[in-house]
Amino acid sequence: MRVVIGSDKTGMELKEYIKNELAENRYEVIDKSEQPSDDFVESTLAVAQDLLKNEDSLGIVFDAYGAGSFMTATKVKGIIAAEVSDERTAFMTREHNNCRLITLGSEITGRILAKNIVKEFLNASYDGGRHQVRVDMLNKMA
């Protein structure tokens, strides 16, 4: 699976940790912030734009609290994003909402929690069915 990641300065350390974890688990990692972005808007847009071009990819963006990157991602038409700070939400937002991009706050989630969140997000798959009505509504927005 192809995973696109990005980070501002504050999220860089956590991003690098997760990047290594993903590589160890044989994910194809596309890092849009080899050097930290000056601002979370920049890193989030880079990841979101890549996801729009590569429909089979999932994305993860890191900043201090996850909120700024989340707000940025929701402004991009065609991107369904979630700010995540626990494993269950990561799994369910993918399964029920077809979320393709999650945001993590390095000041909120430690390494182990972040690793578990990413694992749940990447292991989940979209259920479709009754959830598609909601997903269609979300995709028309922004």
mmCIF file of N, CA, C and O in Angstrom, residues 96-140:
data_model
loop_
_atom_site.group_PDB
_atom_site.id
_atom_site.type_symbol
_atom_site.label_atom_id
_atom_site.label_comp_id
_atom_site.label_asym_id
_atom_site.label_seq_id
_atom_site.Cartn_x
_atom_site.Cartn_y
_atom_site.Cartn_z
ATOM 1 N N HIS A 96 -16.204 3.534 7.937
ATOM 2 C CA HIS A 96 -17.540 4.095 7.713
ATOM 3 C C HIS A 96 -17.552 5.360 6.862
ATOM 4 O O HIS A 96 -18.577 5.679 6.263
ATOM 5 N N ASN A 97 -16.460 6.114 6.847
ATOM 6 C CA ASN A 97 -16.454 7.396 6.141
ATOM 7 C C ASN A 97 -15.548 7.436 4.926
ATOM 8 O O ASN A 97 -15.438 8.460 4.275
ATOM 9 N N ASN A 98 -14.864 6.339 4.653
ATOM 10 C CA ASN A 98 -13.907 6.271 3.551
ATOM 11 C C ASN A 98 -12.862 7.381 3.644
ATOM 12 O O ASN A 98 -12.427 7.949 2.646
ATOM 13 N N CYS A 99 -12.488 7.685 4.874
ATOM 14 C CA CYS A 99 -11.466 8.687 5.134
ATOM 15 C C CYS A 99 -10.151 8.220 4.524
ATOM 16 O O CYS A 99 -9.759 7.071 4.694
ATOM 17 N N ARG A 100 -9.501 9.124 3.812
ATOM 18 C CA ARG A 100 -8.226 8.774 3.177
ATOM 19 C C ARG A 100 -7.052 9.524 3.772
ATOM 20 O O ARG A 100 -5.914 9.285 3.395
ATOM 21 N N LEU A 101 -7.325 10.462 4.670
ATOM 22 C CA LEU A 101 -6.252 11.244 5.260
ATOM 23 C C LEU A 101 -6.546 11.465 6.747
ATOM 24 O O LEU A 101 -7.647 11.893 7.090
ATOM 25 N N ILE A 102 -5.594 11.122 7.580
ATOM 26 C CA ILE A 102 -5.733 11.431 9.002
ATOM 27 C C ILE A 102 -4.652 12.421 9.402
ATOM 28 O O ILE A 102 -3.596 12.496 8.776
ATOM 29 N N THR A 103 -4.971 13.190 10.436
ATOM 30 C CA THR A 103 -3.999 14.127 10.981
ATOM 31 C C THR A 103 -3.716 13.740 12.429
ATOM 32 O O THR A 103 -4.614 13.336 13.163
ATOM 33 N N LEU A 104 -2.448 13.851 12.792
ATOM 34 C CA LEU A 104 -2.004 13.503 14.140
ATOM 35 C C LEU A 104 -1.259 14.672 14.752
ATOM 36 O O LEU A 104 -0.443 15.313 14.082
ATOM 37 N N GLY A 105 -1.519 14.909 16.022
ATOM 38 C CA GLY A 105 -0.820 15.958 16.751
ATOM 39 C C GLY A 105 0.322 15.393 17.566
ATOM 40 O O GLY A 105 0.114 14.556 18.445
ATOM 41 N N SER A 106 1.524 15.866 17.284
ATOM 42 C CA SER A 106 2.698 15.358 18.003
ATOM 43 C C SER A 106 2.705 15.778 19.468
ATOM 44 O O SER A 106 3.360 15.143 20.291
ATOM 45 N N GLU A 107 1.973 16.824 19.808
ATOM 46 C CA GLU A 107 1.875 17.266 21.197
ATOM 47 C C GLU A 107 0.781 16.511 21.953
ATOM 48 O O GLU A 107 0.628 16.686 23.157
ATOM 49 N N ILE A 108 0.020 15.673 21.237
ATOM 50 C CA ILE A 108 -1.083 14.921 21.836
ATOM 51 C C ILE A 108 -0.778 13.435 21.884
ATOM 52 O O ILE A 108 -1.034 12.777 22.879
ATOM 53 N N THR A 109 -0.259 12.903 20.790
ATOM 54 C CA THR A 109 -0.023 11.462 20.707
ATOM 55 C C THR A 109 1.466 11.154 20.798
ATOM 56 O O THR A 109 2.278 11.751 20.090
ATOM 57 N N GLY A 110 1.795 10.232 21.647
ATOM 58 C CA GLY A 110 3.162 9.748 21.733
ATOM 59 C C GLY A 110 3.433 8.725 20.639
ATOM 60 O O GLY A 110 2.543 8.383 19.857
ATOM 61 N N ARG A 111 4.635 8.224 20.624
ATOM 62 C CA ARG A 111 5.045 7.304 19.561
ATOM 63 C C ARG A 111 4.218 6.030 19.504
ATOM 64 O O ARG A 111 3.791 5.619 18.429
ATOM 65 N N ILE A 112 4.026 5.385 20.624
ATOM 66 C CA ILE A 112 3.311 4.098 20.628
ATOM 67 C C ILE A 112 1.858 4.290 20.218
ATOM 68 O O ILE A 112 1.332 3.530 19.395
ATOM 69 N N LEU A 113 1.214 5.301 20.773
ATOM 70 C CA LEU A 113 -0.172 5.572 20.388
ATOM 71 C C LEU A 113 -0.244 5.909 18.899
ATOM 72 O O LEU A 113 -1.114 5.399 18.193
ATOM 73 N N ALA A 114 0.638 6.753 18.424
ATOM 74 C CA ALA A 114 0.638 7.110 17.002
ATOM 75 C C ALA A 114 0.835 5.877 16.119
ATOM 76 O O ALA A 114 0.159 5.715 15.102
ATOM 77 N N LYS A 115 1.750 5.012 16.509
ATOM 78 C CA LYS A 115 1.987 3.780 15.746
ATOM 79 C C LYS A 115 0.717 2.928 15.695
ATOM 80 O O LYS A 115 0.350 2.403 14.645
ATOM 81 N N ASN A 116 0.021 2.816 16.815
ATOM 82 C CA ASN A 116 -1.211 2.027 16.863
ATOM 83 C C ASN A 116 -2.333 2.677 16.064
ATOM 84 O O ASN A 116 -3.126 1.988 15.414
ATOM 85 N N ILE A 117 -2.423 3.988 16.106
ATOM 86 C CA ILE A 117 -3.424 4.713 15.309
ATOM 87 C C ILE A 117 -3.189 4.457 13.825
ATOM 88 O O ILE A 117 -4.112 4.120 13.078
ATOM 89 N N VAL A 118 -1.961 4.609 13.394
ATOM 90 C CA VAL A 118 -1.626 4.403 11.987
ATOM 91 C C VAL A 118 -1.915 2.957 11.571
ATOM 92 O O VAL A 118 -2.474 2.703 10.498
ATOM 93 N N LYS A 119 -1.564 2.025 12.416
ATOM 94 C CA LYS A 119 -1.828 0.610 12.122
ATOM 95 C C LYS A 119 -3.320 0.367 11.909
ATOM 96 O O LYS A 119 -3.725 -0.286 10.931
ATOM 97 N N GLU A 120 -4.157 0.883 12.796
ATOM 98 C CA GLU A 120 -5.609 0.688 12.668
ATOM 99 C C GLU A 120 -6.152 1.363 11.411
ATOM 100 O O GLU A 120 -6.983 0.797 10.703
ATOM 101 N N PHE A 121 -5.682 2.561 11.133
ATOM 102 C CA PHE A 121 -6.127 3.293 9.945
ATOM 103 C C PHE A 121 -5.782 2.521 8.674
ATOM 104 O O PHE A 121 -6.620 2.335 7.800
ATOM 105 N N LEU A 122 -4.571 2.036 8.595
ATOM 106 C CA LEU A 122 -4.126 1.344 7.387
ATOM 107 C C LEU A 122 -4.698 -0.063 7.254
ATOM 108 O O LEU A 122 -4.824 -0.571 6.139
ATOM 109 N N ASN A 123 -5.060 -0.678 8.362
ATOM 110 C CA ASN A 123 -5.632 -2.029 8.316
ATOM 111 C C ASN A 123 -7.133 -2.046 8.056
ATOM 112 O O ASN A 123 -7.687 -3.080 7.719
ATOM 113 N N ALA A 124 -7.781 -0.908 8.218
ATOM 114 C CA ALA A 124 -9.225 -0.832 7.975
ATOM 115 C C ALA A 124 -9.482 -0.677 6.484
ATOM 116 O O ALA A 124 -8.617 -0.241 5.723
ATOM 117 N N SER A 125 -10.679 -1.033 6.092
ATOM 118 C CA SER A 125 -11.086 -0.809 4.701
ATOM 119 C C SER A 125 -12.515 -0.288 4.696
ATOM 120 O O SER A 125 -13.305 -0.573 5.596
ATOM 121 N N TYR A 126 -12.818 0.462 3.688
ATOM 122 C CA TYR A 126 -14.137 1.072 3.576
ATOM 123 C C TYR A 126 -15.212 0.016 3.372
ATOM 124 O O TYR A 126 -15.089 -0.848 2.505
ATOM 125 N N ASP A 127 -16.277 0.091 4.186
ATOM 126 C CA ASP A 127 -17.385 -0.862 4.119
ATOM 127 C C ASP A 127 -18.350 -0.596 2.967
ATOM 128 O O ASP A 127 -19.017 -1.508 2.500
ATOM 129 N N GLY A 128 -18.463 0.652 2.548
ATOM 130 C CA GLY A 128 -19.421 0.983 1.497
ATOM 131 C C GLY A 128 -20.845 0.818 1.982
ATOM 132 O O GLY A 128 -21.169 1.147 3.123
ATOM 133 N N GLY A 129 -21.722 0.288 1.125
ATOM 134 C CA GLY A 129 -23.107 0.029 1.504
ATOM 135 C C GLY A 129 -23.822 1.264 2.002
ATOM 136 O O GLY A 129 -23.787 2.317 1.367
ATOM 137 N N ARG A 130 -24.436 1.144 3.169
ATOM 138 C CA ARG A 130 -25.254 2.227 3.732
ATOM 139 C C ARG A 130 -24.439 3.490 4.000
ATOM 140 O O ARG A 130 -24.979 4.590 4.080
ATOM 141 N N HIS A 131 -23.145 3.366 4.100
ATOM 142 C CA HIS A 131 -22.285 4.509 4.380
ATOM 143 C C HIS A 131 -22.035 5.365 3.138
ATOM 144 O O HIS A 131 -21.629 6.525 3.249
ATOM 145 N N GLN A 132 -22.280 4.814 1.958
ATOM 146 C CA GLN A 132 -21.970 5.533 0.723
ATOM 147 C C GLN A 132 -22.765 6.823 0.585
ATOM 148 O O GLN A 132 -22.256 7.803 0.036
ATOM 149 N N VAL A 133 -23.990 6.858 1.083
ATOM 150 C CA VAL A 133 -24.801 8.080 1.003
ATOM 151 C C VAL A 133 -24.061 9.227 1.685
ATOM 152 O O VAL A 133 -23.944 10.329 1.147
ATOM 153 N N ARG A 134 -23.535 8.965 2.862
ATOM 154 C CA ARG A 134 -22.801 9.978 3.630
ATOM 155 C C ARG A 134 -21.512 10.369 2.906
ATOM 156 O O ARG A 134 -21.161 11.555 2.820
ATOM 157 N N VAL A 135 -20.813 9.392 2.387
ATOM 158 C CA VAL A 135 -19.559 9.666 1.687
ATOM 159 C C VAL A 135 -19.820 10.526 0.448
ATOM 160 O O VAL A 135 -19.077 11.472 0.174
ATOM 161 N N ASP A 136 -20.898 10.235 -0.270
ATOM 162 C CA ASP A 136 -21.249 11.050 -1.435
ATOM 163 C C ASP A 136 -21.530 12.492 -1.028
ATOM 164 O O ASP A 136 -21.121 13.434 -1.718
ATOM 165 N N MET A 137 -22.225 12.671 0.095
ATOM 166 C CA MET A 137 -22.490 14.020 0.590
ATOM 167 C C MET A 137 -21.200 14.757 0.925
ATOM 168 O O MET A 137 -21.024 15.930 0.572
ATOM 169 N N LEU A 138 -20.283 14.075 1.589
ATOM 170 C CA LEU A 138 -19.015 14.683 1.951
ATOM 171 C C LEU A 138 -18.206 15.064 0.715
ATOM 172 O O LEU A 138 -17.588 16.129 0.665
ATOM 173 N N ASN A 139 -18.216 14.201 -0.272
ATOM 174 C CA ASN A 139 -17.445 14.459 -1.495
ATOM 175 C C ASN A 139 -17.988 15.637 -2.315
ATOM 176 O O ASN A 139 -17.260 16.219 -3.110
ATOM 177 N N LYS A 140 -19.257 15.970 -2.144
ATOM 178 C CA LYS A 140 -19.831 17.113 -2.858
ATOM 179 C C LYS A 140 -19.471 18.431 -2.198
ATOM 180 O O LYS A 140 -19.617 19.491 -2.790
#
